[in-house]
PDB file of C-alpha atoms in Angstrom:
ATOM      1  CA  MET Z   1     137.900  98.586 150.315  1.00 78.00           C
ATOM      2  CA  ARG Z   2     136.685 102.165 149.979  1.00 79.00           C
ATOM      3  CA  TYR Z   3     139.536 102.994 147.569  1.00 78.00           C
ATOM      4  CA  LEU Z   4     138.703  99.936 145.458  1.00 78.00           C
ATOM      5  CA  TRP Z   5     135.088 101.120 145.014  1.00 77.00           C
ATOM      6  CA  ILE Z   6     136.233 104.620 144.132  1.00 81.00           C
ATOM      7  CA  ALA Z   7     138.609 103.163 141.523  1.00 77.00           C
ATOM      8  CA  ILE Z   8     135.879 100.953 140.010  1.00 79.00           C
ATOM      9  CA  ILE Z   9     133.346 103.803 139.852  1.00 79.00           C
ATOM     10  CA  SER Z  10     135.944 106.124 138.301  1.00 75.00           C
ATOM     11  CA  LEU Z  11     136.766 103.491 135.694  1.00 70.00           C
ATOM     12  CA  VAL Z  12     133.094 102.956 134.783  1.00 70.00           C
ATOM     13  CA  PHE Z  13     132.409 106.664 134.305  1.00 70.00           C
ATOM     14  CA  SER Z  14     135.629 107.288 132.390  1.00 65.00           C
ATOM     15  CA  ILE Z  15     134.750 104.721 129.703  1.00 63.00           C
ATOM     16  CA  THR Z  16     132.162 107.091 128.206  1.00 61.00           C
ATOM     17  CA  ALA Z  17     134.896 109.693 127.722  1.00 59.00           C
ATOM     18  CA  PHE Z  18     136.297 107.527 124.909  1.00 59.00           C
ATOM     19  CA  ALA Z  19     133.039 107.659 122.899  1.00 58.00           C
ATOM     20  CA  GLN Z  20     133.176 109.586 119.619  1.00 57.00           C
ATOM     21  CA  TYR Z  21     130.582 111.797 117.955  1.00 56.00           C
ATOM     22  CA  GLN Z  22     128.810 109.831 115.190  1.00 59.00           C
ATOM     23  CA  GLY Z  23     126.246 112.369 113.974  1.00 60.00           C
ATOM     24  CA  PRO Z  24     125.789 114.105 110.611  1.00 63.00           C
ATOM     25  CA  GLY Z  25     128.974 115.328 109.009  1.00 61.00           C
ATOM     26  CA  THR Z  26     131.156 112.506 110.294  1.00 62.00           C
ATOM     27  CA  ASN Z  27     132.566 109.840 108.026  1.00 62.00           C
ATOM     28  CA  GLN Z  28     131.053 106.454 108.886  1.00 65.00           C
ATOM     29  CA  GLY Z  29     133.820 104.510 107.145  1.00 70.00           C
ATOM     30  CA  GLY Z  30     133.878 102.607 103.895  1.00 74.00           C
ATOM     31  CA  PHE Z  31     135.418 103.276 100.503  1.00 76.00           C
ATOM     32  CA  VAL Z  32     135.456 106.829  99.163  1.00 74.00           C
ATOM     33  CA  GLY Z  33     136.539 107.162  95.548  1.00 76.00           C
ATOM     34  CA  PRO Z  34     135.612 106.354  91.962  1.00 76.00           C
ATOM     35  CA  SER Z  35     133.069 103.627  91.309  1.00 72.00           C
ATOM     36  CA  ALA Z  36     132.458 101.373  88.324  1.00 71.00           C
ATOM     37  CA  LEU Z  37     128.720 101.586  89.068  1.00 72.00           C
ATOM     38  CA  THR Z  38     127.158 104.792  87.828  1.00 82.00           C
ATOM     39  CA  GLU Z  39     123.861 105.903  89.336  1.00 88.00           C
ATOM     40  CA  VAL Z  40     120.789 105.472  87.156  1.00 90.00           C
ATOM     41  CA  SER Z  41     118.372 108.418  87.264  1.00 92.00           C
ATOM     42  CA  LYS Z  42     116.112 107.781  84.240  1.00 95.00           C
ATOM     43  CA  ALA Z  43     113.962 104.832  83.214  1.00 93.00           C
ATOM     44  CA  SER Z  44     115.598 104.772  79.775  1.00 92.00           C
ATOM     45  CA  GLN Z  45     119.029 104.106  81.362  1.00 91.00           C
ATOM     46  CA  VAL Z  46     118.019 100.891  83.159  1.00 91.00           C
ATOM     47  CA  GLY Z  47     118.467  98.587  80.144  1.00 86.00           C
ATOM     48  CA  ASN Z  48     122.103  99.639  79.645  1.00 86.00           C
ATOM     49  CA  ALA Z  49     123.122  99.877  83.313  1.00 86.00           C
ATOM     50  CA  GLN Z  50     125.252  97.343  85.156  1.00 85.00           C
ATOM     51  CA  GLU Z  51     123.701  94.784  87.484  1.00 86.00           C
ATOM     52  CA  ASP Z  52     123.172  96.223  90.996  1.00 88.00           C
ATOM     53  CA  ALA Z  53     123.837  99.805  89.855  1.00 90.00           C
ATOM     54  CA  PRO Z  54     122.209 102.253  92.292  1.00 93.00           C
ATOM     55  CA  CYS Z  55     119.005 103.748  90.955  1.00 94.00           C
ATOM     56  CA  ILE Z  56     116.888 106.765  91.935  1.00 96.00           C
ATOM     57  CA  LEU Z  57     113.839 107.358  89.736  1.00 96.00           C
ATOM     58  CA  VAL Z  58     111.150 110.048  89.978  1.00 97.00           C
ATOM     59  CA  GLY Z  59     107.859 109.533  88.148  1.00 96.00           C
ATOM     60  CA  ASN Z  60     104.616 107.543  88.350  1.00 96.00           C
ATOM     61  CA  ILE Z  61     103.500 103.933  88.613  1.00 96.00           C
ATOM     62  CA  VAL Z  62     101.077 103.499  85.723  1.00 96.00           C
ATOM     63  CA  GLU Z  63     100.167  99.805  85.862  1.00 95.00           C
ATOM     64  CA  ARG Z  64     100.331  96.756  88.122  1.00 95.00           C
ATOM     65  CA  LEU Z  65     101.647  93.699  86.270  1.00 94.00           C
ATOM     66  CA  ASN Z  66     101.445  91.130  89.091  1.00 93.00           C
ATOM     67  CA  ARG Z  67     101.888  90.940  92.873  1.00 92.00           C
ATOM     68  CA  ASP Z  68     105.253  92.768  93.069  1.00 93.00           C
ATOM     69  CA  ARG Z  69     105.864  94.080  89.541  1.00 95.00           C
ATOM     70  CA  TYR Z  70     104.678  97.425  88.187  1.00 96.00           C
ATOM     71  CA  THR Z  71     105.222  99.609  85.131  1.00 96.00           C
ATOM     72  CA  PHE Z  72     106.955 102.847  86.111  1.00 97.00           C
ATOM     73  CA  LYS Z  73     106.986 105.903  83.828  1.00 96.00           C
ATOM     74  CA  ASP Z  74     109.114 109.033  83.900  1.00 96.00           C
ATOM     75  CA  GLU Z  75     109.893 111.702  81.280  1.00 96.00           C
ATOM     76  CA  SER Z  76     112.383 109.391  79.497  1.00 95.00           C
ATOM     77  CA  GLY Z  77     110.234 106.267  79.140  1.00 95.00           C
ATOM     78  CA  THR Z  78     108.976 103.235  81.047  1.00 96.00           C
ATOM     79  CA  VAL Z  79     110.591 100.417  82.999  1.00 95.00           C
ATOM     80  CA  VAL Z  80     109.389  97.471  85.060  1.00 95.00           C
ATOM     81  CA  VAL Z  81     109.948  97.893  88.799  1.00 96.00           C
ATOM     82  CA  ASN Z  82     109.799  95.207  91.479  1.00 96.00           C
ATOM     83  CA  ILE Z  83     108.257  96.637  94.672  1.00 95.00           C
ATOM     84  CA  PRO Z  84     107.589  94.205  97.538  1.00 95.00           C
ATOM     85  CA  PRO Z  85     104.423  95.019  99.541  1.00 94.00           C
ATOM     86  CA  HIS Z  86     106.386  96.036 102.667  1.00 94.00           C
ATOM     87  CA  VAL Z  87     108.103  98.854 100.718  1.00 94.00           C
ATOM     88  CA  PHE Z  88     104.758 100.651 100.319  1.00 92.00           C
ATOM     89  CA  SER Z  89     104.431 100.749 104.145  1.00 88.00           C
ATOM     90  CA  ASN Z  90     100.820 102.036 104.218  1.00 89.00           C
ATOM     91  CA  THR Z  91     101.434 104.538 101.394  1.00 91.00           C
ATOM     92  CA  THR Z  92      98.633 104.667  98.819  1.00 92.00           C
ATOM     93  CA  VAL Z  93      99.885 105.315  95.296  1.00 94.00           C
ATOM     94  CA  THR Z  94      97.752 106.040  92.211  1.00 94.00           C
ATOM     95  CA  PRO Z  95      98.858 106.644  88.599  1.00 95.00           C
ATOM     96  CA  GLU Z  96      98.630 110.389  89.336  1.00 95.00           C
ATOM     97  CA  THR Z  97     100.891 110.192  92.427  1.00 95.00           C
ATOM     98  CA  LYS Z  98     104.452 111.361  91.757  1.00 96.00           C
ATOM     99  CA  ILE Z  99     106.922 109.157  93.640  1.00 96.00           C
ATOM    100  CA  ARG Z 100     110.656 108.656  94.138  1.00 96.00           C
ATOM    101  CA  LEU Z 101     111.960 105.088  93.976  1.00 96.00           C
ATOM    102  CA  ILE Z 102     115.343 104.112  95.384  1.00 96.00           C
ATOM    103  CA  GLY Z 103     116.840 100.722  94.585  1.00 96.00           C
ATOM    104  CA  GLU Z 104     119.165  98.951  92.196  1.00 95.00           C
ATOM    105  CA  VAL Z 105     119.104  97.619  88.649  1.00 92.00           C
ATOM    106  CA  GLY Z 106     118.258  93.958  88.188  1.00 88.00           C
ATOM    107  CA  GLY Z 107     117.943  91.510  85.312  1.00 78.00           C
ATOM    108  CA  LYS Z 108     120.176  88.949  83.689  1.00 68.00           C
ATOM    109  CA  ARG Z 109     122.699  90.032  81.065  1.00 62.00           C
ATOM    110  CA  HIS Z 110     123.288  87.780  78.054  1.00 59.00           C
ATOM    111  CA  SER Z 111     126.124  88.960  75.781  1.00 58.00           C
ATOM    112  CA  ASP Z 112     125.444  92.669  75.286  1.00 62.00           C
ATOM    113  CA  GLN Z 113     121.700  92.648  75.972  1.00 59.00           C
ATOM    114  CA  ARG Z 114     119.992  92.671  79.365  1.00 58.00           C
ATOM    115  CA  GLN Z 115     117.144  90.178  79.647  1.00 71.00           C
ATOM    116  CA  ASP Z 116     114.240  91.313  81.816  1.00 77.00           C
ATOM    117  CA  PRO Z 117     115.647  94.715  82.839  1.00 87.00           C
ATOM    118  CA  HIS Z 118     113.965  95.981  85.998  1.00 92.00           C
ATOM    119  CA  VAL Z 119     114.581  97.949  89.173  1.00 95.00           C
ATOM    120  CA  ARG Z 120     114.531  96.248  92.578  1.00 95.00           C
ATOM    121  CA  VAL Z 121     112.983  98.944  94.767  1.00 96.00           C
ATOM    122  CA  ARG Z 122     114.125  99.211  98.396  1.00 96.00           C
ATOM    123  CA  TYR Z 123     112.506 102.546  99.309  1.00 96.00           C
ATOM    124  CA  LEU Z 124     109.515 104.514  98.024  1.00 95.00           C
ATOM    125  CA  GLU Z 125     108.443 108.048  98.922  1.00 95.00           C
ATOM    126  CA  VAL Z 126     105.755 110.402  97.654  1.00 95.00           C
ATOM    127  CA  VAL Z 127     107.145 113.579  96.055  1.00 94.00           C
ATOM    128  CA  LYS Z 128     105.188 116.663  97.039  1.00 85.00           C
TER     129      LYS Z 128
END
């Protein structure tokens, strides 16, 4: 019986030896290679970008249009952004506050023109 307990305890503690390091610098899996979606970095690029293209914009919110929609302005122009209230997460933003928005391009595409081009914002941070 004593040998059985020693074997069980040894087995339990040896399981952690198979764990792998998952910190910074390790590949977490997924596809690595060329992408058809190019990242949008300026407000003027949103109208021509593909649906769901990743988007990182730096600029200012200049106007609230309704509950979730705002006018965002950077050095290239303006675009409508959709920011749900939970994305603000207790961050107060004024037209003078420079922010970084991370999200993806939205809007329906009819023929060659995008109807209602906007950015669906998933993350917002104040730029110092």
